[in-house]
Short mmCIF file of N, CA and C and ligand atoms in Angstrom, two decimals:
data_model
loop_
_atom_site.label_atom_id
_atom_site.label_comp_id
_atom_site.label_asym_id
_atom_site.label_seq_id
_atom_site.Cartn_x
_atom_site.Cartn_y
_atom_site.Cartn_z
N THR A 18 -18.07 62.96 29.26
CA THR A 18 -19.68 62.40 29.64
C THR A 18 -19.61 62.00 30.99
N PRO A 19 -20.73 61.90 31.79
CA PRO A 19 -20.79 61.31 32.97
C PRO A 19 -20.34 59.93 33.16
N GLU A 20 -20.41 59.54 32.24
CA GLU A 20 -19.88 57.64 32.66
C GLU A 20 -18.29 57.81 32.38
N ASN A 21 -17.57 59.05 32.13
CA ASN A 21 -16.09 59.05 32.05
C ASN A 21 -15.65 59.69 33.41
N GLU A 22 -16.34 60.72 34.09
CA GLU A 22 -16.23 61.57 34.98
C GLU A 22 -15.39 60.81 35.99
N PRO A 23 -14.48 61.34 36.93
CA PRO A 23 -13.96 60.75 38.12
C PRO A 23 -15.10 60.74 39.02
N PRO A 24 -14.81 59.81 40.19
CA PRO A 24 -15.85 59.68 41.27
C PRO A 24 -16.19 61.21 42.00
N GLN A 25 -17.65 61.58 41.88
CA GLN A 25 -17.89 62.67 42.49
C GLN A 25 -18.42 62.72 43.69
N VAL A 26 -18.49 63.57 44.46
CA VAL A 26 -18.75 63.58 45.95
C VAL A 26 -20.38 63.29 46.02
N GLY A 27 -20.95 62.40 46.63
CA GLY A 27 -22.27 62.23 46.43
C GLY A 27 -22.80 60.85 45.80
N ASP A 28 -21.65 60.34 45.00
CA ASP A 28 -21.98 59.17 44.32
C ASP A 28 -21.92 58.15 45.42
N LEU A 29 -22.95 56.84 44.61
CA LEU A 29 -22.92 55.63 45.55
C LEU A 29 -21.79 54.58 44.94
N LEU A 30 -21.58 53.67 45.70
CA LEU A 30 -20.63 52.83 45.40
C LEU A 30 -21.50 51.59 44.98
N VAL A 31 -21.35 51.09 43.80
CA VAL A 31 -22.18 49.92 43.19
C VAL A 31 -21.21 48.71 42.67
N TYR A 32 -21.80 47.58 42.90
CA TYR A 32 -20.89 46.54 42.28
C TYR A 32 -20.39 46.85 40.92
N ALA A 33 -19.25 46.40 40.69
CA ALA A 33 -18.53 46.40 39.29
C ALA A 33 -18.59 45.28 38.52
N THR A 34 -18.92 44.06 39.34
CA THR A 34 -18.99 42.75 38.63
C THR A 34 -19.85 42.00 39.28
N GLY A 35 -20.19 40.86 39.03
CA GLY A 35 -21.17 39.68 39.88
C GLY A 35 -22.74 39.93 39.24
N ALA A 36 -23.20 39.13 40.32
CA ALA A 36 -24.79 39.04 39.78
C ALA A 36 -25.50 40.35 40.12
N ARG A 37 -24.69 41.19 41.16
CA ARG A 37 -25.62 42.42 41.55
C ARG A 37 -24.78 43.42 40.98
N ILE A 38 -24.33 43.62 39.56
CA ILE A 38 -23.54 44.66 38.88
C ILE A 38 -24.40 45.66 38.99
N ASN A 39 -23.89 46.92 39.32
CA ASN A 39 -24.51 48.31 39.14
C ASN A 39 -25.52 48.43 40.33
N GLN A 40 -25.57 47.62 41.21
CA GLN A 40 -26.50 47.85 42.43
C GLN A 40 -25.44 48.32 43.58
N PRO A 41 -26.23 48.88 44.50
CA PRO A 41 -25.37 49.61 45.62
C PRO A 41 -24.76 48.48 46.51
N ILE A 42 -23.52 48.52 46.50
CA ILE A 42 -22.86 47.78 47.54
C ILE A 42 -23.18 48.43 49.08
N LEU A 43 -23.84 47.36 50.00
CA LEU A 43 -24.20 47.88 51.38
C LEU A 43 -23.37 47.43 52.45
N THR A 44 -23.14 48.19 53.49
CA THR A 44 -22.04 47.86 54.42
C THR A 44 -22.15 46.32 54.89
N ASP A 45 -23.30 45.82 54.99
CA ASP A 45 -23.29 44.41 55.38
C ASP A 45 -23.22 43.35 54.40
N ASP A 46 -22.91 43.91 52.93
CA ASP A 46 -22.32 42.93 52.04
C ASP A 46 -20.59 42.62 52.26
N LEU A 47 -20.06 43.73 53.17
CA LEU A 47 -18.79 43.50 53.54
C LEU A 47 -18.01 42.33 54.47
N PRO A 48 -17.80 41.21 54.09
CA PRO A 48 -17.40 40.60 55.22
C PRO A 48 -16.01 41.49 56.07
N LEU A 49 -16.36 41.22 57.25
CA LEU A 49 -15.10 41.95 58.10
C LEU A 49 -13.94 40.82 58.10
N GLY A 50 -12.84 41.58 57.38
CA GLY A 50 -11.67 40.76 57.12
C GLY A 50 -11.43 40.44 55.75
N GLY A 51 -12.30 40.97 54.82
CA GLY A 51 -12.27 40.80 53.44
C GLY A 51 -12.95 39.59 53.15
N PRO A 52 -13.00 39.33 51.87
CA PRO A 52 -12.28 40.12 50.67
C PRO A 52 -12.76 41.27 50.23
N PHE A 53 -12.56 42.27 49.59
CA PHE A 53 -12.80 43.50 49.04
C PHE A 53 -13.99 42.90 47.88
N ARG A 54 -14.66 44.12 47.59
CA ARG A 54 -15.83 44.01 46.49
C ARG A 54 -15.12 44.99 45.36
N LEU A 55 -15.17 44.71 44.30
CA LEU A 55 -14.87 45.53 43.13
C LEU A 55 -16.02 46.55 43.07
N ALA A 56 -15.84 47.90 42.63
CA ALA A 56 -17.05 48.90 42.92
C ALA A 56 -16.85 49.78 41.62
N PHE A 57 -17.75 50.76 41.24
CA PHE A 57 -17.69 51.76 40.31
C PHE A 57 -18.65 52.72 41.16
N PRO A 58 -18.29 54.08 40.92
CA PRO A 58 -19.47 55.25 41.47
C PRO A 58 -20.39 55.32 40.65
N MET A 59 -21.69 55.60 41.14
CA MET A 59 -22.57 55.76 40.46
C MET A 59 -23.39 57.05 40.87
N ASP A 60 -23.90 57.90 39.95
CA ASP A 60 -24.56 58.98 40.19
C ASP A 60 -26.12 58.63 40.54
N PRO A 61 -26.37 59.26 42.08
CA PRO A 61 -27.84 58.56 42.71
C PRO A 61 -28.75 59.21 42.02
N GLN A 62 -28.55 60.12 41.51
CA GLN A 62 -30.04 60.93 40.54
C GLN A 62 -30.24 60.11 39.01
N THR A 63 -29.15 60.39 38.41
CA THR A 63 -29.47 59.91 37.15
C THR A 63 -29.10 58.36 36.84
N LYS A 64 -28.69 57.66 37.89
CA LYS A 64 -28.13 56.12 37.88
C LYS A 64 -27.15 55.96 36.77
N VAL A 65 -26.35 56.89 36.59
CA VAL A 65 -25.40 56.69 35.53
C VAL A 65 -24.22 56.13 36.29
N VAL A 66 -23.55 54.90 35.99
CA VAL A 66 -22.70 54.38 36.52
C VAL A 66 -21.18 54.83 35.63
N ARG A 67 -20.36 55.34 36.36
CA ARG A 67 -18.94 55.71 35.92
C ARG A 67 -18.03 54.69 35.29
N SER A 68 -18.52 53.88 34.66
CA SER A 68 -17.70 52.75 34.28
C SER A 68 -16.92 52.85 33.28
N GLN A 69 -17.03 53.81 32.35
CA GLN A 69 -16.36 53.93 31.20
C GLN A 69 -15.02 54.74 31.14
N ASN A 70 -14.47 54.80 32.48
CA ASN A 70 -13.18 55.50 32.72
C ASN A 70 -12.61 54.31 33.82
N VAL A 71 -11.50 53.68 33.17
CA VAL A 71 -11.09 52.54 33.87
C VAL A 71 -10.51 52.91 35.16
N ASN A 72 -9.89 54.14 35.20
CA ASN A 72 -9.32 54.70 36.52
C ASN A 72 -10.57 54.98 37.58
N ASN A 73 -11.76 54.66 37.49
CA ASN A 73 -12.72 54.89 38.45
C ASN A 73 -13.01 53.54 38.97
N THR A 74 -12.38 52.36 38.87
CA THR A 74 -12.47 51.04 39.33
C THR A 74 -12.17 51.11 40.68
N LEU A 75 -12.78 50.77 41.62
CA LEU A 75 -12.62 51.01 43.07
C LEU A 75 -12.56 49.47 43.85
N LEU A 76 -11.90 49.54 45.01
CA LEU A 76 -12.25 48.39 45.81
C LEU A 76 -12.53 48.84 47.16
N VAL A 77 -13.46 48.08 47.72
CA VAL A 77 -13.98 48.48 49.22
C VAL A 77 -13.98 47.21 50.06
N LEU A 78 -13.68 47.43 51.19
CA LEU A 78 -13.47 46.39 52.31
C LEU A 78 -13.24 46.91 53.53
N LYS A 79 -13.66 45.84 54.38
CA LYS A 79 -14.13 46.20 55.76
C LYS A 79 -13.03 45.32 56.60
N LEU A 80 -12.22 45.94 57.33
CA LEU A 80 -11.21 45.38 58.31
C LEU A 80 -11.68 45.92 59.85
N PRO A 81 -11.11 45.42 60.67
CA PRO A 81 -11.34 45.86 62.17
C PRO A 81 -10.83 47.60 61.98
N LEU A 82 -11.25 48.27 62.76
CA LEU A 82 -10.78 49.72 62.49
C LEU A 82 -9.68 49.68 63.27
N GLN A 83 -9.39 49.02 64.29
CA GLN A 83 -8.16 49.21 65.17
C GLN A 83 -6.75 48.58 64.34
N SER A 84 -7.13 48.01 63.22
CA SER A 84 -6.25 47.22 62.34
C SER A 84 -5.43 48.51 61.58
N TYR A 85 -6.22 49.51 61.29
CA TYR A 85 -5.90 50.67 60.42
C TYR A 85 -4.58 51.36 61.20
N ASP A 86 -3.49 51.79 60.33
CA ASP A 86 -2.72 52.72 60.91
C ASP A 86 -3.48 54.44 60.90
N PRO A 87 -3.08 55.17 61.48
CA PRO A 87 -3.54 56.44 61.42
C PRO A 87 -4.06 57.16 60.57
N LYS A 88 -3.32 57.32 59.50
CA LYS A 88 -3.60 58.16 58.12
C LYS A 88 -4.83 57.24 57.53
N VAL A 89 -4.88 55.82 57.31
CA VAL A 89 -5.89 55.16 56.78
C VAL A 89 -7.17 55.23 57.75
N ALA A 90 -6.88 55.01 59.06
CA ALA A 90 -7.95 55.12 59.79
C ALA A 90 -8.96 56.49 59.80
N ALA A 91 -8.21 57.41 59.52
CA ALA A 91 -9.00 58.83 59.18
C ALA A 91 -9.69 58.76 58.13
N HIS A 92 -9.69 57.96 57.10
CA HIS A 92 -10.55 57.57 55.98
C HIS A 92 -11.46 56.43 56.15
N ALA A 93 -11.49 55.60 57.17
CA ALA A 93 -12.01 54.62 57.43
C ALA A 93 -13.34 54.92 57.99
N VAL A 94 -14.51 54.28 57.71
CA VAL A 94 -15.79 54.48 58.26
C VAL A 94 -16.65 53.19 58.66
N GLY A 95 -16.75 52.89 59.98
CA GLY A 95 -16.98 51.76 60.40
C GLY A 95 -16.18 50.64 59.88
N GLY A 96 -14.98 50.73 59.84
CA GLY A 96 -13.76 49.89 59.45
C GLY A 96 -13.80 49.46 57.77
N ILE A 97 -14.86 50.24 57.19
CA ILE A 97 -14.69 50.51 55.67
C ILE A 97 -13.86 51.51 54.86
N VAL A 98 -13.11 51.03 54.06
CA VAL A 98 -12.22 51.81 53.30
C VAL A 98 -12.44 51.40 51.86
N CYS A 99 -12.03 52.35 51.14
CA CYS A 99 -12.26 52.65 49.60
C CYS A 99 -10.93 53.13 48.79
N TYR A 100 -10.43 52.10 48.11
CA TYR A 100 -9.18 52.61 47.31
C TYR A 100 -9.24 52.38 45.65
N SER A 101 -8.62 53.05 45.17
CA SER A 101 -8.43 52.80 43.56
C SER A 101 -8.05 51.30 43.62
N ALA A 102 -8.92 50.67 42.36
CA ALA A 102 -8.31 49.13 42.13
C ALA A 102 -7.51 49.13 41.08
N ILE A 103 -6.89 50.17 40.55
CA ILE A 103 -6.14 50.11 39.42
C ILE A 103 -4.43 50.27 39.82
N CYS A 104 -3.77 49.18 39.38
CA CYS A 104 -2.52 49.15 39.92
C CYS A 104 -1.54 49.97 39.22
N THR A 105 -0.67 50.70 40.18
CA THR A 105 0.14 51.80 39.60
C THR A 105 1.19 51.31 38.81
N HIS A 106 1.30 49.81 38.44
CA HIS A 106 2.53 49.40 37.83
C HIS A 106 2.12 49.88 36.44
N LEU A 107 1.25 48.98 35.83
CA LEU A 107 0.91 49.13 34.34
C LEU A 107 -0.80 48.87 34.24
N GLY A 108 -1.21 49.34 35.19
CA GLY A 108 -2.71 49.51 35.31
C GLY A 108 -3.77 48.51 34.93
N CYS A 109 -3.30 47.27 35.56
CA CYS A 109 -4.04 46.17 35.68
C CYS A 109 -5.26 46.51 36.80
N THR A 110 -6.12 45.65 36.94
CA THR A 110 -7.23 45.71 38.06
C THR A 110 -6.74 44.79 39.21
N VAL A 111 -6.60 45.67 40.25
CA VAL A 111 -6.15 44.73 41.58
C VAL A 111 -7.12 43.87 41.89
N SER A 112 -7.41 42.53 41.82
CA SER A 112 -8.50 41.81 41.91
C SER A 112 -8.48 40.63 42.78
N ASP A 113 -7.20 40.30 43.42
CA ASP A 113 -7.07 39.20 43.99
C ASP A 113 -6.85 39.75 45.46
N TRP A 114 -7.37 38.82 46.34
CA TRP A 114 -7.42 39.14 47.88
C TRP A 114 -6.52 37.95 48.39
N GLU A 115 -5.54 38.10 48.99
CA GLU A 115 -4.90 37.02 49.99
C GLU A 115 -5.25 37.16 51.35
N ALA A 116 -6.29 35.93 51.51
CA ALA A 116 -7.26 36.03 52.56
C ALA A 116 -6.52 35.92 54.02
N GLY A 117 -4.98 35.15 53.86
CA GLY A 117 -4.28 34.78 55.18
C GLY A 117 -3.90 36.02 55.77
N PRO A 118 -2.87 36.92 54.85
CA PRO A 118 -2.39 38.00 55.10
C PRO A 118 -3.19 39.11 55.10
N GLN A 119 -4.30 38.99 54.52
CA GLN A 119 -5.45 40.31 54.27
C GLN A 119 -4.53 41.50 53.46
N LEU A 120 -4.28 41.02 52.14
CA LEU A 120 -3.49 41.79 51.42
C LEU A 120 -3.97 41.66 49.88
N MET A 121 -3.86 42.98 49.20
CA MET A 121 -4.52 42.94 47.77
C MET A 121 -3.47 42.58 46.83
N ARG A 122 -3.72 41.83 45.79
CA ARG A 122 -2.56 41.66 45.07
C ARG A 122 -3.31 41.76 43.47
N CYS A 123 -2.09 42.37 42.93
CA CYS A 123 -2.52 42.42 41.37
C CYS A 123 -1.75 41.32 40.67
N PRO A 124 -2.74 40.76 39.68
CA PRO A 124 -2.73 39.29 39.08
C PRO A 124 -1.70 39.33 38.04
N CYS A 125 -1.40 40.68 37.63
CA CYS A 125 -0.42 40.85 36.33
C CYS A 125 1.00 40.83 36.56
N HIS A 126 1.48 41.33 37.66
CA HIS A 126 3.06 40.91 37.86
C HIS A 126 3.03 41.08 39.33
N GLY A 127 2.27 40.63 39.77
CA GLY A 127 2.13 40.20 41.55
C GLY A 127 2.26 41.35 42.70
N SER A 128 2.22 42.68 42.07
CA SER A 128 2.51 43.73 43.13
C SER A 128 1.41 43.33 44.46
N ILE A 129 2.05 43.50 45.68
CA ILE A 129 0.84 43.35 46.85
C ILE A 129 0.85 44.68 47.60
N TYR A 130 -0.43 44.97 47.93
CA TYR A 130 -0.58 46.30 48.59
C TYR A 130 -1.37 45.96 49.92
N ASN A 131 -0.99 46.81 51.01
CA ASN A 131 -1.35 46.57 52.13
C ASN A 131 -2.63 47.43 52.38
N PRO A 132 -3.75 47.00 52.79
CA PRO A 132 -4.95 48.03 52.88
C PRO A 132 -4.97 48.77 54.46
N ARG A 133 -4.00 48.40 55.09
CA ARG A 133 -4.09 49.02 56.73
C ARG A 133 -3.14 50.10 56.59
N ASP A 134 -2.14 50.08 55.93
CA ASP A 134 -1.03 51.29 55.87
C ASP A 134 -1.07 52.10 54.59
N ASP A 135 -1.63 51.53 53.58
CA ASP A 135 -1.77 52.58 52.26
C ASP A 135 -0.24 52.10 51.65
N LYS A 136 0.61 50.98 51.61
CA LYS A 136 1.86 50.62 51.19
C LYS A 136 1.83 49.52 50.62
N VAL A 137 2.76 49.79 49.29
CA VAL A 137 3.33 48.77 48.44
C VAL A 137 4.27 47.80 49.48
N VAL A 138 3.58 46.48 49.34
CA VAL A 138 4.26 45.29 50.31
C VAL A 138 5.54 44.94 49.67
N SER A 139 4.95 44.58 48.16
CA SER A 139 6.22 43.94 47.31
C SER A 139 5.77 44.12 46.04
N GLY A 140 6.47 43.95 44.95
CA GLY A 140 6.36 43.80 43.24
C GLY A 140 6.61 45.23 42.75
N PRO A 141 6.61 45.12 41.74
CA PRO A 141 6.86 46.47 40.78
C PRO A 141 6.22 47.74 41.00
N ALA A 142 5.01 47.57 41.78
CA ALA A 142 4.20 49.03 41.73
C ALA A 142 5.16 49.94 42.46
N PRO A 143 5.14 51.38 41.70
CA PRO A 143 5.96 52.18 42.18
C PRO A 143 5.28 53.18 43.35
N LEU A 144 3.79 52.95 43.38
CA LEU A 144 3.14 53.82 44.52
C LEU A 144 1.85 53.03 44.94
N PRO A 145 1.30 53.39 46.20
CA PRO A 145 0.46 52.98 46.65
C PRO A 145 -0.78 52.99 45.84
N LEU A 146 -1.97 52.18 46.11
CA LEU A 146 -3.20 52.78 45.65
C LEU A 146 -3.76 54.05 46.32
N ALA A 147 -4.32 54.73 45.60
CA ALA A 147 -5.07 55.88 46.34
C ALA A 147 -6.23 55.81 47.01
N LEU A 148 -6.38 56.37 48.04
CA LEU A 148 -7.53 55.99 49.04
C LEU A 148 -8.67 57.25 48.34
N LEU A 149 -9.67 56.66 48.54
CA LEU A 149 -10.96 57.50 48.10
C LEU A 149 -12.02 57.65 49.27
N PRO A 150 -11.84 58.98 49.78
CA PRO A 150 -12.75 59.14 50.95
C PRO A 150 -14.16 58.89 50.90
N ILE A 151 -14.91 58.16 51.91
CA ILE A 151 -16.31 57.79 51.57
C ILE A 151 -16.84 58.08 53.11
N ARG A 152 -18.28 58.07 52.98
CA ARG A 152 -18.95 58.22 54.19
C ARG A 152 -20.22 57.42 53.85
N LEU A 153 -20.95 56.99 55.12
CA LEU A 153 -22.01 55.92 54.93
C LEU A 153 -23.24 56.79 54.85
N GLU A 154 -24.34 56.55 54.32
CA GLU A 154 -25.74 56.91 54.40
C GLU A 154 -26.66 55.75 54.58
N GLY A 155 -26.93 55.53 55.82
CA GLY A 155 -27.59 54.22 55.97
C GLY A 155 -26.59 53.08 55.77
N PRO A 156 -27.29 52.16 54.94
CA PRO A 156 -26.66 51.09 54.70
C PRO A 156 -25.66 51.49 53.38
N GLN A 157 -25.68 52.61 52.64
CA GLN A 157 -25.23 52.59 51.60
C GLN A 157 -23.75 53.64 51.57
N ILE A 158 -22.64 53.07 50.68
CA ILE A 158 -21.53 53.75 50.88
C ILE A 158 -21.23 55.07 49.81
N VAL A 159 -20.78 56.08 50.25
CA VAL A 159 -21.14 57.46 49.34
C VAL A 159 -19.56 57.98 49.17
N VAL A 160 -19.34 58.58 48.15
CA VAL A 160 -18.02 59.07 47.73
C VAL A 160 -18.05 60.53 48.65
N ALA A 161 -17.09 60.78 49.31
CA ALA A 161 -16.87 61.96 50.32
C ALA A 161 -15.90 62.82 49.87
N GLY A 162 -15.28 62.64 48.78
CA GLY A 162 -14.08 63.32 48.19
C GLY A 162 -13.23 62.77 47.14
N ALA A 163 -12.39 63.72 46.73
CA ALA A 163 -11.34 63.21 45.40
C ALA A 163 -10.52 62.32 45.95
N PHE A 164 -9.84 61.52 45.07
CA PHE A 164 -8.89 60.33 45.36
C PHE A 164 -7.68 61.37 45.99
N LEU A 165 -6.94 60.68 47.04
CA LEU A 165 -5.89 61.21 47.77
C LEU A 165 -4.47 61.24 47.19
N GLY A 166 -4.51 60.43 46.02
CA GLY A 166 -3.18 60.27 45.42
C GLY A 166 -3.26 60.05 43.96
N PRO A 167 -2.29 59.78 43.45
CA PRO A 167 -2.16 59.45 41.93
C PRO A 167 -3.21 58.09 41.56
N VAL A 168 -3.78 58.31 40.29
CA VAL A 168 -4.51 56.84 40.25
C VAL A 168 -4.06 56.46 38.88
N GLY A 169 -3.82 54.96 38.68
CA GLY A 169 -3.73 54.48 37.46
C GLY A 169 -2.08 54.41 37.53
N GLU A 170 -1.97 53.82 36.27
CA GLU A 170 -0.28 53.48 35.85
C GLU A 170 0.27 54.97 35.97
N GLN A 171 1.85 54.77 36.90
CA GLN A 171 2.33 55.59 36.99
C GLN A 171 3.98 55.33 36.50
N THR A 172 4.17 56.12 35.24
CA THR A 172 5.54 55.83 35.09
C THR A 172 6.37 57.08 35.25
FE1 FES B 228 0.00 45.15 38.52
FE2 FES B 228 2.07 45.14 37.19
S1 FES B 228 0.36 45.80 36.26
S2 FES B 228 1.96 44.53 39.04
#
């Protein structure tokens, strides 16, 4: 079903949680330097939010463009990048933001991911979070391609 499909090119990123759940995340909603927002892809025509597949949980954040290494910078638009939010250890949602060092942290067993170089900093996660290519349409953030690596628990 459409709710289960992986992110499709042209999908809009919408809030996965909070007061504006299912509404588009706008570029100005993202504070420079974090924290990230949790997102799902939504078909802009049918308004179906693809939230029935846990591996569609995304995180989107904005950092200074010059802070990314070249590989990640190639997929950053206006400093905004999008990653899978599903920890590659046992599949928890990576929901914590470490504001000082600007790192993403999984609350289950403490894996820490660096959004700048797409690497695991510490913890049991075997692989980094997969990048999801995006582009901007005005203030909206749109999926521009498939995940660039494996998504979800990696055993
Ligand atoms: Fe994320 Fe174990 S599930 S560290």
